[in-house]
Short mmCIF file of C-alpha atoms in Angstrom, two decimals:
data_model
loop_
_atom_site.label_atom_id
_atom_site.label_comp_id
_atom_site.label_asym_id
_atom_site.label_seq_id
_atom_site.Cartn_x
_atom_site.Cartn_y
_atom_site.Cartn_z
CA MET A 7 135.56 103.85 128.96
CA ASP A 8 132.72 102.62 126.71
CA VAL A 9 129.84 100.83 128.43
CA LEU A 10 126.95 98.95 126.85
CA VAL A 11 123.76 98.65 128.93
CA ILE A 12 120.92 96.35 127.82
CA ASP A 13 117.63 96.35 129.72
CA ASP A 14 113.98 96.42 128.68
CA SER A 15 113.19 98.91 131.46
CA GLN A 16 113.59 102.53 130.41
CA ALA A 17 113.84 103.57 134.06
CA VAL A 18 116.76 101.18 134.72
CA LEU A 19 118.53 102.32 131.57
CA ALA A 20 118.17 105.99 132.55
CA GLN A 21 119.47 105.33 136.05
CA MET A 22 122.48 103.34 134.85
CA GLN A 23 123.34 105.89 132.20
CA ARG A 24 123.16 108.77 134.65
CA LEU A 25 125.33 107.08 137.28
CA LEU A 26 127.91 105.84 134.79
CA GLU A 27 128.26 109.12 132.94
CA GLN A 28 128.12 111.47 135.94
CA ASP A 29 130.15 109.46 138.46
CA GLN A 30 132.48 107.46 136.24
CA GLN A 31 132.76 109.69 133.15
CA ALA A 32 131.91 106.66 131.00
CA VAL A 33 130.46 106.86 127.50
CA THR A 34 127.27 104.82 127.70
CA SER A 35 125.22 103.19 124.95
CA ILE A 36 121.77 102.00 126.08
CA PHE A 37 119.48 99.51 124.35
CA ARG A 38 116.08 98.09 125.22
CA ASN A 39 116.25 95.60 122.34
CA PRO A 40 118.99 92.97 122.88
CA LEU A 41 119.12 92.09 119.17
CA LEU A 42 119.99 95.68 118.27
CA ALA A 43 122.46 95.76 121.14
CA LEU A 44 124.25 92.69 119.79
CA ASP A 45 124.50 94.30 116.36
CA GLU A 46 126.06 97.36 118.00
CA ALA A 47 128.46 95.18 120.02
CA ARG A 48 129.72 93.50 116.85
CA MET A 49 130.60 96.90 115.39
CA CYS A 50 131.90 98.64 118.53
CA ALA A 51 134.40 97.41 121.11
CA PHE A 52 132.78 98.09 124.48
CA ASP A 53 134.87 97.83 127.65
CA LEU A 54 132.01 96.80 129.95
CA VAL A 55 128.59 95.26 129.32
CA LEU A 56 125.60 95.31 131.69
CA VAL A 57 122.72 93.08 130.59
CA ASP A 58 119.31 92.37 132.11
CA TYR A 59 118.26 88.79 132.83
CA ASN A 60 114.55 88.93 131.88
CA MET A 61 113.86 90.52 128.48
CA PRO A 62 111.10 89.76 125.95
CA GLU A 63 113.21 89.49 122.79
CA MET A 64 116.07 87.42 124.18
CA ASP A 65 117.04 86.53 127.76
CA GLY A 66 120.28 87.72 129.30
CA LEU A 67 121.87 84.27 129.28
CA THR A 68 121.59 84.07 125.51
CA VAL A 69 122.93 87.60 125.13
CA ILE A 70 125.98 86.70 127.23
CA ARG A 71 126.66 83.57 125.18
CA GLU A 72 126.39 85.56 121.97
CA LEU A 73 128.78 88.20 123.28
CA ARG A 74 131.34 85.63 124.43
CA GLY A 75 131.30 84.25 120.90
CA ILE A 76 132.61 87.59 119.60
CA GLU A 77 136.42 87.71 119.74
CA HIS A 78 136.68 91.09 121.45
CA TYR A 79 134.39 90.05 124.30
CA ALA A 80 136.33 86.99 125.38
CA GLN A 81 137.77 88.86 128.36
CA VAL A 82 135.53 91.94 128.66
CA PRO A 83 133.58 92.04 131.96
CA ILE A 84 129.91 91.18 131.35
CA VAL A 85 127.61 91.78 134.31
CA MET A 86 124.08 90.45 134.65
CA ILE A 87 121.50 92.87 136.07
CA THR A 88 118.87 90.80 137.86
CA SER A 89 116.59 90.59 140.84
CA GLU A 90 116.77 86.79 140.69
CA VAL A 91 118.82 85.43 143.57
CA SER A 92 118.38 81.70 143.06
CA ASP A 93 121.49 79.58 142.78
CA ALA A 94 120.19 78.05 139.56
CA VAL A 95 120.04 81.43 137.80
CA ARG A 96 123.43 82.53 139.07
CA LEU A 97 125.10 79.23 138.09
CA ALA A 98 123.50 79.43 134.64
CA ALA A 99 124.78 82.98 134.23
CA LEU A 100 128.31 82.00 135.29
CA ASP A 101 128.19 79.04 132.91
CA ALA A 102 127.12 81.39 130.10
CA GLY A 103 130.13 83.61 130.81
CA ALA A 104 128.92 86.28 133.23
CA THR A 105 131.65 88.00 135.24
CA ASP A 106 129.46 89.30 138.06
CA PHE A 107 125.89 90.14 139.11
CA LEU A 108 124.20 93.44 139.86
CA ASP A 109 121.07 93.19 142.03
CA LYS A 110 118.34 95.58 140.95
CA ARG A 111 117.14 95.83 144.57
CA ILE A 112 120.30 97.30 146.06
CA GLY A 113 120.37 100.86 147.39
CA ARG A 114 121.65 103.87 145.52
CA VAL A 115 124.90 104.16 147.50
CA GLU A 116 125.80 100.51 147.01
CA LEU A 117 124.87 100.74 143.34
CA ARG A 118 127.30 103.66 142.90
CA VAL A 119 130.08 101.68 144.60
CA ARG A 120 129.39 98.53 142.60
CA LEU A 121 129.39 100.46 139.33
CA ARG A 122 132.64 102.21 140.31
CA ASN A 123 134.28 98.85 141.02
CA LEU A 124 133.00 97.40 137.76
CA VAL A 125 134.42 100.34 135.81
CA ARG A 126 137.76 99.89 137.56
CA LEU A 127 137.73 96.20 136.71
CA ALA A 128 136.92 96.95 133.07
CA THR A 129 139.72 99.53 132.96
CA ALA A 130 142.21 97.01 134.35
CA VAL A 131 141.10 94.38 131.83
CA ARG A 132 141.45 96.86 128.98
CA ARG A 133 144.95 97.85 130.10
CA LEU A 134 145.98 94.21 130.36
CA ASP A 135 144.59 93.58 126.90
CA GLU A 136 146.46 96.58 125.52
CA GLN A 137 149.65 95.41 127.18
CA ALA A 138 149.17 91.90 125.79
CA SER A 139 148.62 93.35 122.32
CA TRP A 140 151.76 95.48 122.66
CA LEU A 141 153.80 92.49 123.83
CA ALA A 142 152.45 90.39 120.95
CA GLY A 143 153.46 93.13 118.54
CA GLU A 144 156.95 93.30 120.04
CA VAL A 145 157.33 89.53 119.81
CA GLU A 146 156.15 89.58 116.20
CA LYS A 147 158.62 92.37 115.46
CA ALA A 148 161.47 90.42 117.09
CA VAL A 149 160.58 87.24 115.21
CA ARG A 150 160.43 89.16 111.94
CA THR A 151 163.85 90.65 112.64
CA LEU A 152 165.29 87.23 113.44
CA ARG A 153 163.82 85.75 110.25
CA GLU A 154 165.29 88.58 108.19
CA ARG A 155 168.69 88.12 109.80
CA GLU A 156 168.45 84.39 109.22
CA ALA A 157 167.77 85.01 105.54
CA GLU A 158 170.57 87.55 105.24
CA ILE A 159 173.12 85.27 106.90
CA ILE A 160 172.22 82.40 104.58
CA PHE A 161 172.43 84.55 101.46
CA ARG A 162 175.75 86.04 102.49
CA LEU A 163 177.23 82.61 103.20
CA SER A 164 175.91 81.23 99.92
CA LEU A 165 177.33 84.27 98.14
CA ALA A 166 180.77 83.36 99.47
CA VAL A 167 180.40 79.95 97.84
CA GLU A 168 179.04 81.40 94.63
CA TYR A 169 181.87 83.91 94.43
CA ARG A 170 184.26 81.05 93.77
CA ASP A 171 182.18 79.72 90.90
CA ASN A 172 180.56 82.65 89.12
CA ASP A 173 180.88 86.39 88.49
CA THR A 174 178.14 87.55 90.87
CA GLY A 175 175.74 86.15 93.42
CA ASP A 176 172.74 86.45 91.10
CA HIS A 177 172.79 82.70 90.40
CA THR A 178 172.20 82.06 94.08
CA TRP A 179 169.28 84.46 94.21
CA ARG A 180 167.73 83.19 90.97
CA VAL A 181 167.88 79.55 92.05
CA ALA A 182 166.23 80.53 95.32
CA ARG A 183 163.44 82.42 93.53
CA TYR A 184 162.86 79.69 90.92
CA SER A 185 162.64 77.15 93.73
CA GLN A 186 160.19 79.31 95.65
CA ILE A 187 158.00 79.79 92.59
CA MET A 188 157.89 76.04 91.95
CA ALA A 189 157.23 75.24 95.62
CA GLU A 190 154.26 77.60 95.58
CA ALA A 191 152.99 76.10 92.31
CA LEU A 192 153.18 72.65 93.93
CA GLY A 193 150.83 73.91 96.65
CA LEU A 194 153.29 73.57 99.52
CA ASP A 195 152.42 75.51 102.67
CA ASP A 196 153.81 79.02 103.12
CA ASP A 197 156.34 78.05 105.77
CA LEU A 198 157.81 75.26 103.64
CA CYS A 199 157.96 77.54 100.59
CA ARG A 200 159.92 80.05 102.65
CA ARG A 201 162.30 77.37 103.92
CA VAL A 202 162.88 76.08 100.39
CA TYR A 203 163.64 79.65 99.30
CA LEU A 204 166.14 80.10 102.13
CA ALA A 205 167.73 76.66 101.90
CA ALA A 206 168.15 76.57 98.11
CA PRO A 207 171.07 79.06 98.04
CA LEU A 208 173.19 76.57 99.98
CA HIS A 209 172.81 73.82 97.37
CA ASP A 210 176.44 74.16 96.22
CA VAL A 211 178.05 74.79 99.62
CA GLY A 212 180.18 71.67 99.10
CA LYS A 213 182.06 73.45 96.33
CA VAL A 214 184.11 75.27 98.95
CA ALA A 215 186.21 72.10 99.09
CA ILE A 216 186.82 71.94 95.32
CA PRO A 217 190.20 73.41 94.23
CA ASP A 218 190.03 76.60 92.17
CA GLY A 219 192.03 74.94 89.41
CA VAL A 220 189.13 72.56 88.86
CA LEU A 221 186.21 74.79 89.78
CA LEU A 222 187.33 77.70 87.58
CA LYS A 223 188.85 75.72 84.74
CA PRO A 224 187.51 77.28 81.51
CA GLY A 225 188.00 74.21 79.35
CA ARG A 226 186.83 70.60 79.41
CA LEU A 227 187.36 68.70 82.65
CA ASP A 228 189.19 65.39 82.51
CA ALA A 229 187.74 62.30 84.18
CA GLU A 230 189.61 62.83 87.43
CA GLU A 231 188.56 66.48 87.66
CA PHE A 232 184.94 65.66 86.89
CA ALA A 233 184.99 62.97 89.59
CA LEU A 234 186.27 65.60 92.02
CA ILE A 235 183.47 68.00 91.07
CA ARG A 236 180.96 65.21 91.74
CA THR A 237 182.04 65.04 95.39
CA HIS A 238 180.55 68.43 96.24
CA PRO A 239 177.04 67.12 97.12
CA ALA A 240 178.44 64.70 99.71
CA ILE A 241 180.71 67.42 101.07
CA GLY A 242 177.72 69.76 101.33
CA LYS A 243 175.85 67.13 103.33
CA ARG A 244 178.81 66.77 105.70
CA ILE A 245 178.96 70.56 106.17
CA LEU A 246 175.24 71.01 106.85
CA GLY A 247 174.21 67.62 108.22
CA GLY A 248 173.44 66.86 111.84
CA SER A 249 171.91 70.24 112.66
CA ASN A 250 168.94 70.56 115.00
CA CYS A 251 167.71 73.48 112.89
CA ALA A 252 164.95 72.43 110.47
CA LEU A 253 166.10 74.98 107.89
CA ILE A 254 169.70 73.74 107.92
CA GLY A 255 168.43 70.15 107.79
CA LEU A 256 166.46 71.01 104.65
CA ALA A 257 169.53 72.70 103.17
CA ALA A 258 171.55 69.53 103.88
CA GLU A 259 169.00 67.43 101.95
CA ILE A 260 169.17 69.83 99.03
CA ALA A 261 172.97 70.03 99.04
CA GLU A 262 173.28 66.24 99.01
CA SER A 263 170.56 65.35 96.52
CA HIS A 264 170.17 68.19 93.99
CA HIS A 265 172.22 66.21 91.41
CA GLU A 266 170.16 63.03 91.77
CA ARG A 267 167.98 62.15 88.80
CA TRP A 268 164.38 61.01 88.72
CA ASP A 269 165.45 57.94 86.69
CA GLY A 270 168.19 57.00 89.16
CA GLY A 271 171.12 58.06 86.99
CA GLY A 272 172.33 60.91 89.20
CA TYR A 273 174.82 61.19 92.03
CA PRO A 274 176.07 60.81 94.74
CA ARG A 275 173.72 57.98 95.85
CA GLY A 276 171.88 57.08 92.66
CA LEU A 277 168.48 57.78 94.22
CA SER A 278 165.40 57.73 92.01
CA GLY A 279 161.80 58.93 92.05
CA GLU A 280 160.32 59.99 95.36
CA ALA A 281 163.31 58.60 97.26
CA ILE A 282 164.90 61.94 96.33
CA PRO A 283 163.80 64.63 98.83
CA LEU A 284 161.16 66.91 97.32
CA ALA A 285 163.12 70.10 98.00
CA ALA A 286 166.12 68.65 96.17
CA ARG A 287 163.91 67.69 93.19
CA ILE A 288 162.68 71.28 93.06
CA VAL A 289 166.16 72.80 93.27
CA ALA A 290 167.46 70.38 90.62
CA VAL A 291 165.15 71.98 88.04
CA ALA A 292 165.99 75.51 89.19
CA ASP A 293 169.74 74.88 89.20
CA VAL A 294 169.90 73.30 85.75
CA PHE A 295 167.65 75.94 84.21
CA ASP A 296 169.82 78.73 85.55
CA ALA A 297 172.99 76.93 84.42
CA LEU A 298 171.56 76.58 80.92
CA THR A 299 170.57 80.25 80.66
CA THR A 300 173.74 81.71 82.20
CA GLU A 301 176.88 82.62 80.28
CA ARG A 302 179.97 81.01 81.73
CA PRO A 303 183.63 81.15 80.69
CA TYR A 304 183.21 77.75 79.05
CA LYS A 305 179.79 78.24 77.34
CA ALA A 306 177.27 80.73 75.99
CA ALA A 307 173.88 81.35 77.56
CA MET A 308 170.99 79.37 76.06
CA PRO A 309 167.85 81.30 75.01
CA LEU A 310 165.02 81.02 77.53
CA ASP A 311 162.60 79.16 75.26
CA GLU A 312 165.28 76.66 74.30
CA ALA A 313 166.21 76.11 77.94
CA ARG A 314 162.54 75.66 78.83
CA ALA A 315 162.25 73.01 76.10
CA CYS A 316 165.28 71.21 77.55
CA ILE A 317 163.70 71.13 81.00
CA GLU A 318 160.41 69.89 79.59
CA ALA A 319 162.18 67.18 77.55
CA GLU A 320 163.84 65.82 80.72
CA SER A 321 160.54 65.37 82.58
CA GLY A 322 160.41 61.82 83.88
CA ARG A 323 164.11 61.26 83.17
CA HIS A 324 166.28 63.87 84.87
CA PHE A 325 163.46 65.69 86.66
CA ASP A 326 160.36 64.91 88.68
CA PRO A 327 157.39 65.39 86.29
CA ALA A 328 155.46 67.23 89.02
CA CYS A 329 158.33 69.69 89.48
CA VAL A 330 158.55 70.25 85.73
CA ALA A 331 154.80 70.90 85.65
CA ALA A 332 155.22 73.42 88.48
CA PHE A 333 158.10 75.02 86.58
CA LEU A 334 155.95 75.38 83.47
CA SER A 335 152.95 76.72 85.40
CA GLY A 336 155.16 79.41 86.93
CA TRP A 337 156.92 80.14 83.66
CA ASP A 338 155.87 83.78 83.31
CA GLU A 339 157.24 84.64 86.74
CA ILE A 340 160.38 82.56 86.20
CA ALA A 341 161.05 84.22 82.85
CA THR A 342 160.65 87.64 84.48
CA VAL A 343 163.14 86.75 87.19
CA ARG A 344 165.63 85.49 84.60
CA SER A 345 165.21 88.29 82.06
CA ASP A 346 164.96 91.34 84.27
CA ALA A 347 167.97 92.01 86.49
CA SER A 348 165.95 94.61 88.40
CA ALA A 349 163.22 92.11 89.27
CA ARG A 350 164.92 91.22 92.52
CA LEU A 351 164.96 94.87 93.56
CA ARG A 352 161.24 95.28 92.87
CA ASP A 353 160.47 92.20 94.96
CA ILE A 354 162.57 93.26 97.94
CA PRO A 355 159.91 95.08 100.04
CA VAL A 356 157.53 92.10 100.10
CA ARG A 357 159.33 88.86 99.43
CA ILE A 358 163.09 89.10 99.74
CA GLU A 359 164.03 92.16 101.77
CA PRO A 360 167.20 90.60 103.29
CA TRP A 361 168.68 90.15 99.81
CA ALA A 362 168.80 93.94 99.47
CA ARG A 363 171.68 93.96 101.94
CA VAL A 364 173.65 91.28 100.09
CA PRO A 365 176.03 92.82 97.52
CA SER A 366 177.07 91.50 94.16
CA LEU A 367 180.75 90.63 94.09
CA PRO A 368 182.42 91.10 90.69
CA ARG A 369 185.72 89.29 90.34
CA GLU A 370 188.86 91.34 90.73
CA VAL A 371 190.65 89.17 88.17
CA PRO A 372 188.27 87.94 85.45
CA VAL A 373 188.68 84.39 84.17
CA GLU A 374 189.50 84.41 80.47
CA ALA A 375 186.83 82.73 78.37
CA GLN A 376 187.78 79.82 76.15
CA ALA A 377 185.76 78.13 73.46
CA ALA A 378 186.22 74.56 74.63
CA PRO A 379 182.96 73.00 75.91
CA ARG A 380 182.70 71.68 79.43
CA GLU A 381 180.88 68.55 80.52
CA ASP A 382 179.75 69.82 83.95
CA ALA A 383 177.67 72.82 82.85
CA ALA A 384 175.08 72.08 85.51
CA ALA A 385 177.38 70.52 88.07
#
């Protein structure tokens, strides 16, 4: 138990210190100067404060107000030592934040009892504060666990979709990271950046309804097949839409609108400009860039600089200029993510820990590559 005593009387300080240390085994810090006492209080977390009312440097009311302005002392018992018994003084002290009063004129026996009760009160307050801190830590731990599980579930589900359309789940992770980098470059708040990162992997969830013969076809799609591929955004919206979860709602927006174009030439609704949800405009850039730089059975991977030039050339046509600017401003980080397969492992402890538990899934039966180009490289 740490007690701070502030009084301009050396005799009072000596008496309080003796009684507190001998009877209550408290560690006592005594100050005649309230300004020095306040400096000490800002550096040390006292469990109980006793402060005189009349002091030359600063009166006790001001000291109490100053202490209550320090975060630690919001609940700590602060007792005014005074011989003033007027209602005006007591009301002013209570208004300033005093917990109780200690009359300088009381007898030695009563003083011992009052100090004992004050120490017990301070001990109870400290234990309650410690319990509250422990509970807050447990709640924070539980929320962190839930958020990690939420992320892992989303990545595993998106990996199941990706498994039908690519050799591994790295595309899903890369699109998520590109989207997060751009969201941060756009200055979006931390919570929204996290939700964009978690929702982006579900952008192609509608592809679960596309037949393998179309989805995995190595050659050029005919008009009917391409029309079928173009239904996956609307299917994704039907799968994810209507949820009360904000994260799933964001994923539904992305799934439906990530193939819309800034100039209105996209699908499925032909939206343009800011009518396209911002998260979908972000993911559109991430998805196309990764499609351009990834080798598929029907095409070779494009060099990074060439793919960057393609994205920049489509600013104001396919893509939101602000999203392209964010993509370019985060280029170094994006290029690292794309070039270094181990980058995701290095990021795991801080940014993407749940992804560490999501495996890559190589195909058991590889699709034979063919030279014929395919129109839906970024579909």
